[in-house]
Amino acid sequence: MILHTFKKETKELWRDGRVRIAFFIVLLLTTIAVFISTNHYKNVNEQYVEASANEREVWDNQGEKNPHSAAHYGTYAFKPKYPLSLIDQGVDKYTGTSIFLEAHNRNEAQFIAASDQTGLARFGDLTPDFILLFMIPLLLILIAYNSITKEKERGTLTLLNSQGAIGWKIVLGKWIAIFFPVSILLFVLFISTGLLLSNLPDFGVFSWSSLFALFVTYMIYYAIFINLVLIISASVKKSGIALVLSLSVWILICLVLPKMASNLAEYKYPYPTRQEFAANVAKDKKLGLDGHNPWSKAAKELEEQTLKEYGVDSLSQLPFNYDAYRMQKGEEHEAEIFFKHYNYLKTQYSNQNGIYQTLATVSPYLPTRFLSMAIAKTDYNTHWDFSDAAENYRIETQKFLNDHFAKESKLGEWGFKADAGFWKQLPKFNYEPPSLSEIMKTNTSSIIIMLVWFIGSFTLLFFTTKSL
Amino acid sequence: MLRYNFKYEWLLLIRNRWIQLLSILLFLLFGFAVYNGNQKVEARQANIETAVNELKTQEAETLSVLDSLEKGHKVSVSRWRLPSRPVVIGNSLSRVVNMPAKSTAFIATGQSDLFSHYVEPTVTGDDLSLSYTEMTSPVQLLFGSFDLAFVIIYLLPLLIIAFSFNVLASERESGTLKLLASQPIRIRTWVLQKLGLRFFWLVLCICITLIIVFAIFSFHFAANWTSLLVLLAYIIVYALFWFVLAFATNIWIHSSAKNAIALIGFWVLFVLLSPSILNQLSNSLYPMPSRTLMLNQVRTLKAEATKKQDEILDSYLRDHPEYAINDSTQTRNFYHRYMATQNLIKEELRPVVEKFETQLESQHQWAHTFSWLSPALTVQNALNDLAGTSEKDYQEFRHQSLAFAQEWRNFFLPFMFNNQEFKKSDYKNLPAFEFTYKKDATHLRILGLLGMSLLIILFVFVLKPKNKQVNIVA
């Protein structure tokens, strides 16, 4: 019975001109999107390699210089682009790509791509994730909206029933017939992306297992969508109504709820403005140790403490340059302040995330979106991870420079200059993104919500169609 | 016939509760959207106000220190933070260069969630150090905001589709079309009348609910009635376009489900696909140069400039003798060299920075030229312009604030190069900033959309469907 229904439905779908056209339009769009994304990915990667190399060269060839001047001169950490961004661009367009690493300051990533684009960019890009998340569910609706209503309208349902067909078996046959073409489309897309990526020179951290995880995520997403559309089709009498209802559900799930979530999140847990954030940091900094100010209260305390610790009477008797030592202490103190304030941002975001998760219980789009971005390493968490890694590198760099300053010079020797060859000794910045299993761990809640949707919608479909 | 139609349609819409449902739905959607928009605008204004107040307190403190200094009292401020040093004033009392919200800003979020609404340019900072993007969670930017523009552009067409997709087909499907065909009226005229009446009721619902929602959120009708009229006009033209499409599909396509598919196809094409395709094309045609590579250039330039600081300062002073003419000490310190190099770097970077501006301008031009391809885009642009949140407005803010930043620097340069102290009396001469919105909004595009709608109606009437009236009925 299931096989018969499957065969009949597939044949019918294939004969339907609209479905064929829609299928080919989606296929064409996907091809264009993959082509554009590949080019974009290649470009960005080339720029990344070139920029990192150039920046390092500028750093290495500073010539003789005071280590602290070099610290102020600073260096840049550039964010790499990951292979699966080819499929899901995630929030990459809205996060900066380069972080300036300098003394005394933790900087945010600069240069948000969206700010260099016209307002059109806010409508969305023609990227594979746009097609996967929005267009294919629409295609599913187009294929599936009348699969049960048409039987009612033509009166064939009664015929089927008189043959002794069981409701859920018919529906399962139809279900597979709807799922089949879409899964082929998806399979071709993912396989070709995989082959494309593994054939790119310098394809970085691409792994087939991540690609597979992404594939499974979308498969589940589509299964949920098919269930929803079939539930609607089984519950109403007319095809037109079923179509309009399915479409309303689509727009609610994919457009309205995410926007509502974003509004709610911003309203309940707002970020400070950039200037406010800077002012808060400056306020905290003023209260503590400033490496450049030996007269503040905190500086005096540090002085006494250091003298006691080394059992000497004056700073010049210390075995190192106290000025540089104070610089380093100030740096450590400032790093703590930045840690505190950036942690506040993170807490705000994780609270916001709570709202997204709550609304994910009514919109399967949300967990899919988050999971897909996470696996593609284009989500906000990966950005935070990168930003934290850059900050750790900055702190290490400052220590490296200040220690050299303290060791090689005497108190008050501000004119000290490090050798021209010294800069090359600074280790390079190397960023390792979180692995797939780590990503899965941080996104457990999204996975659970998706599975609940998956099982829940199947159960509901079974009960609505048990006796058609 | 029109009179019958009018009466019958009204009874029908009231009895199957279409009007009631539509009014409630519109009220909820508009209400939530305006509420969100207002939240955003309030937060924006509050942030600016906090910054201004902060500056005022700081000003009061600084002025009292200056006063004490001028009277010869002792002050507890470290030597390089004395407000008599012009560089201290120029860096710590930078103005809150802000872009206040228009009274209509709540209509469309536009680019307002992406960009900052105030910057504080300092005397030693350069243009590139001013960050114009706001600290927001990128997830929020990705999902966008549920604003009035979203309701109008995305949701309203769907309401219209649901309201009109089966006007003719349902008559056929329920068998009443044959009765209708026996009446002395052309089917096309009848559908046009029927849809025209639905359009009328929808517009009435929109106007009433929108005005009620605006009144609830205490919109200043007296001061902003023109904006309200413009907004309503935009909505009506956009709604008309979708009704016209519905009219055409009703005439040409004969089953209600196929009708719905065709209309939804149009919706996907106009609202989702064409903006993203246009965006992709504009990016490919006028690609932005790489910001990361620009950083490399900036860094190399700065490194070179720092090495030659002294020469740069000398030649700078030769070019600008006015700056140091009244200085008897002729002492030069770090900041003199720094400011001179800053200027040089800015000049040398100008072509690099301008490349970004011109590319963005070309993208914008291109997108503008082709935006008529999608009515959704036309209306989005019009609403953003009305709200003062379009990318043009933010570009304008960038230009005006950068010009002010230069003015700010120029104000302090003579002080610095003449090694002249900053006096309390100089305070009132500090430059001030006020943002003015550029007024070049035209309604030409909207009129174009209106023209397009009328053309489609004409087209449907002149170009008879291949199958004759008889076939329509059959």
PDB file of C-alpha atoms in Angstrom, chain A residues 352-439:
ATOM      1  CA  GLN A 352      18.688  36.685  24.780  1.00  0.00           C
ATOM      2  CA  ASN A 353      19.456  33.177  23.662  1.00  0.00           C
ATOM      3  CA  GLY A 354      17.037  31.920  26.299  1.00  0.00           C
ATOM      4  CA  ILE A 355      14.282  33.883  24.569  1.00  0.00           C
ATOM      5  CA  TYR A 356      15.219  32.427  21.187  1.00  0.00           C
ATOM      6  CA  GLN A 357      15.101  28.941  22.683  1.00  0.00           C
ATOM      7  CA  THR A 358      11.707  29.587  24.245  1.00  0.00           C
ATOM      8  CA  LEU A 359      10.258  30.724  20.941  1.00  0.00           C
ATOM      9  CA  ALA A 360      11.939  27.777  19.235  1.00  0.00           C
ATOM     10  CA  THR A 361       9.257  25.659  20.830  1.00  0.00           C
ATOM     11  CA  VAL A 362       6.777  27.331  18.479  1.00  0.00           C
ATOM     12  CA  SER A 363       9.082  27.813  15.477  1.00  0.00           C
ATOM     13  CA  PRO A 364      11.204  24.906  14.186  1.00  0.00           C
ATOM     14  CA  TYR A 365      13.002  27.454  12.028  1.00  0.00           C
ATOM     15  CA  LEU A 366      14.828  28.837  15.060  1.00  0.00           C
ATOM     16  CA  PRO A 367      16.599  25.673  16.297  1.00  0.00           C
ATOM     17  CA  THR A 368      17.458  24.752  12.700  1.00  0.00           C
ATOM     18  CA  ARG A 369      18.886  28.196  12.070  1.00  0.00           C
ATOM     19  CA  PHE A 370      21.023  28.126  15.207  1.00  0.00           C
ATOM     20  CA  LEU A 371      22.206  24.577  14.698  1.00  0.00           C
ATOM     21  CA  SER A 372      23.058  25.141  11.065  1.00  0.00           C
ATOM     22  CA  MET A 373      25.070  28.292  11.810  1.00  0.00           C
ATOM     23  CA  ALA A 374      26.843  26.549  14.646  1.00  0.00           C
ATOM     24  CA  ILE A 375      27.889  23.565  12.546  1.00  0.00           C
ATOM     25  CA  ALA A 376      29.006  25.875   9.746  1.00  0.00           C
ATOM     26  CA  LYS A 377      31.015  27.856  12.337  1.00  0.00           C
ATOM     27  CA  THR A 378      29.359  31.074  11.339  1.00  0.00           C
ATOM     28  CA  ASP A 379      27.322  31.628  14.490  1.00  0.00           C
ATOM     29  CA  TYR A 380      27.720  34.166  17.248  1.00  0.00           C
ATOM     30  CA  ASN A 381      29.312  31.644  19.644  1.00  0.00           C
ATOM     31  CA  THR A 382      32.146  30.990  17.219  1.00  0.00           C
ATOM     32  CA  HIS A 383      32.616  34.724  16.913  1.00  0.00           C
ATOM     33  CA  TRP A 384      32.858  35.025  20.684  1.00  0.00           C
ATOM     34  CA  ASP A 385      35.289  32.147  20.752  1.00  0.00           C
ATOM     35  CA  PHE A 386      37.476  33.886  18.209  1.00  0.00           C
ATOM     36  CA  SER A 387      37.232  37.187  20.030  1.00  0.00           C
ATOM     37  CA  ASP A 388      38.259  35.531  23.319  1.00  0.00           C
ATOM     38  CA  ALA A 389      41.175  33.781  21.665  1.00  0.00           C
ATOM     39  CA  ALA A 390      42.324  37.105  20.239  1.00  0.00           C
ATOM     40  CA  GLU A 391      42.055  38.683  23.683  1.00  0.00           C
ATOM     41  CA  ASN A 392      44.147  35.918  25.254  1.00  0.00           C
ATOM     42  CA  TYR A 393      46.730  36.431  22.573  1.00  0.00           C
ATOM     43  CA  ARG A 394      46.686  40.159  23.271  1.00  0.00           C
ATOM     44  CA  ILE A 395      47.290  39.580  26.978  1.00  0.00           C
ATOM     45  CA  GLU A 396      50.137  37.180  26.230  1.00  0.00           C
ATOM     46  CA  THR A 397      51.639  39.654  23.783  1.00  0.00           C
ATOM     47  CA  GLN A 398      51.560  42.422  26.370  1.00  0.00           C
ATOM     48  CA  LYS A 399      53.287  40.187  28.887  1.00  0.00           C
ATOM     49  CA  PHE A 400      55.869  39.173  26.346  1.00  0.00           C
ATOM     50  CA  LEU A 401      56.654  42.827  25.589  1.00  0.00           C
ATOM     51  CA  ASN A 402      56.556  44.138  29.158  1.00  0.00           C
ATOM     52  CA  ASP A 403      58.689  41.257  30.472  1.00  0.00           C
ATOM     53  CA  HIS A 404      61.327  42.017  27.896  1.00  0.00           C
ATOM     54  CA  PHE A 405      61.168  45.698  28.830  1.00  0.00           C
ATOM     55  CA  ALA A 406      61.480  44.864  32.552  1.00  0.00           C
ATOM     56  CA  LYS A 407      64.349  42.443  32.104  1.00  0.00           C
ATOM     57  CA  GLU A 408      66.504  44.336  29.662  1.00  0.00           C
ATOM     58  CA  SER A 409      66.301  47.898  30.989  1.00  0.00           C
ATOM     59  CA  LYS A 410      66.766  49.875  34.199  1.00  0.00           C
ATOM     60  CA  LEU A 411      64.325  52.007  36.153  1.00  0.00           C
ATOM     61  CA  GLY A 412      63.486  55.239  34.364  1.00  0.00           C
ATOM     62  CA  GLU A 413      65.096  54.084  31.148  1.00  0.00           C
ATOM     63  CA  TRP A 414      62.178  55.072  28.926  1.00  0.00           C
ATOM     64  CA  GLY A 415      64.464  55.494  25.971  1.00  0.00           C
ATOM     65  CA  PHE A 416      65.210  51.765  25.920  1.00  0.00           C
ATOM     66  CA  LYS A 417      64.826  50.113  22.561  1.00  0.00           C
ATOM     67  CA  ALA A 418      64.486  46.447  21.816  1.00  0.00           C
ATOM     68  CA  ASP A 419      66.563  44.965  18.979  1.00  0.00           C
ATOM     69  CA  ALA A 420      65.131  44.910  15.518  1.00  0.00           C
ATOM     70  CA  GLY A 421      65.156  41.112  15.573  1.00  0.00           C
ATOM     71  CA  PHE A 422      63.229  40.859  18.795  1.00  0.00           C
ATOM     72  CA  TRP A 423      59.743  41.139  17.262  1.00  0.00           C
ATOM     73  CA  LYS A 424      60.099  37.903  15.344  1.00  0.00           C
ATOM     74  CA  GLN A 425      60.223  36.020  18.649  1.00  0.00           C
ATOM     75  CA  LEU A 426      56.553  36.783  19.354  1.00  0.00           C
ATOM     76  CA  PRO A 427      54.584  33.595  18.675  1.00  0.00           C
ATOM     77  CA  LYS A 428      52.076  33.848  15.840  1.00  0.00           C
ATOM     78  CA  PHE A 429      48.366  34.080  16.516  1.00  0.00           C
ATOM     79  CA  ASN A 430      46.779  30.735  15.858  1.00  0.00           C
ATOM     80  CA  TYR A 431      43.094  30.197  16.255  1.00  0.00           C
ATOM     81  CA  GLU A 432      41.498  26.789  16.507  1.00  0.00           C
ATOM     82  CA  PRO A 433      37.710  26.860  16.156  1.00  0.00           C
ATOM     83  CA  PRO A 434      35.622  24.579  18.381  1.00  0.00           C
ATOM     84  CA  SER A 435      35.288  21.015  17.126  1.00  0.00           C
ATOM     85  CA  LEU A 436      32.042  19.409  15.983  1.00  0.00           C
ATOM     86  CA  SER A 437      31.528  17.543  19.244  1.00  0.00           C
ATOM     87  CA  GLU A 438      32.051  20.736  21.247  1.00  0.00           C
ATOM     88  CA  ILE A 439      29.574  22.534  19.010  1.00  0.00           C
TER      89      ILE A 439
END
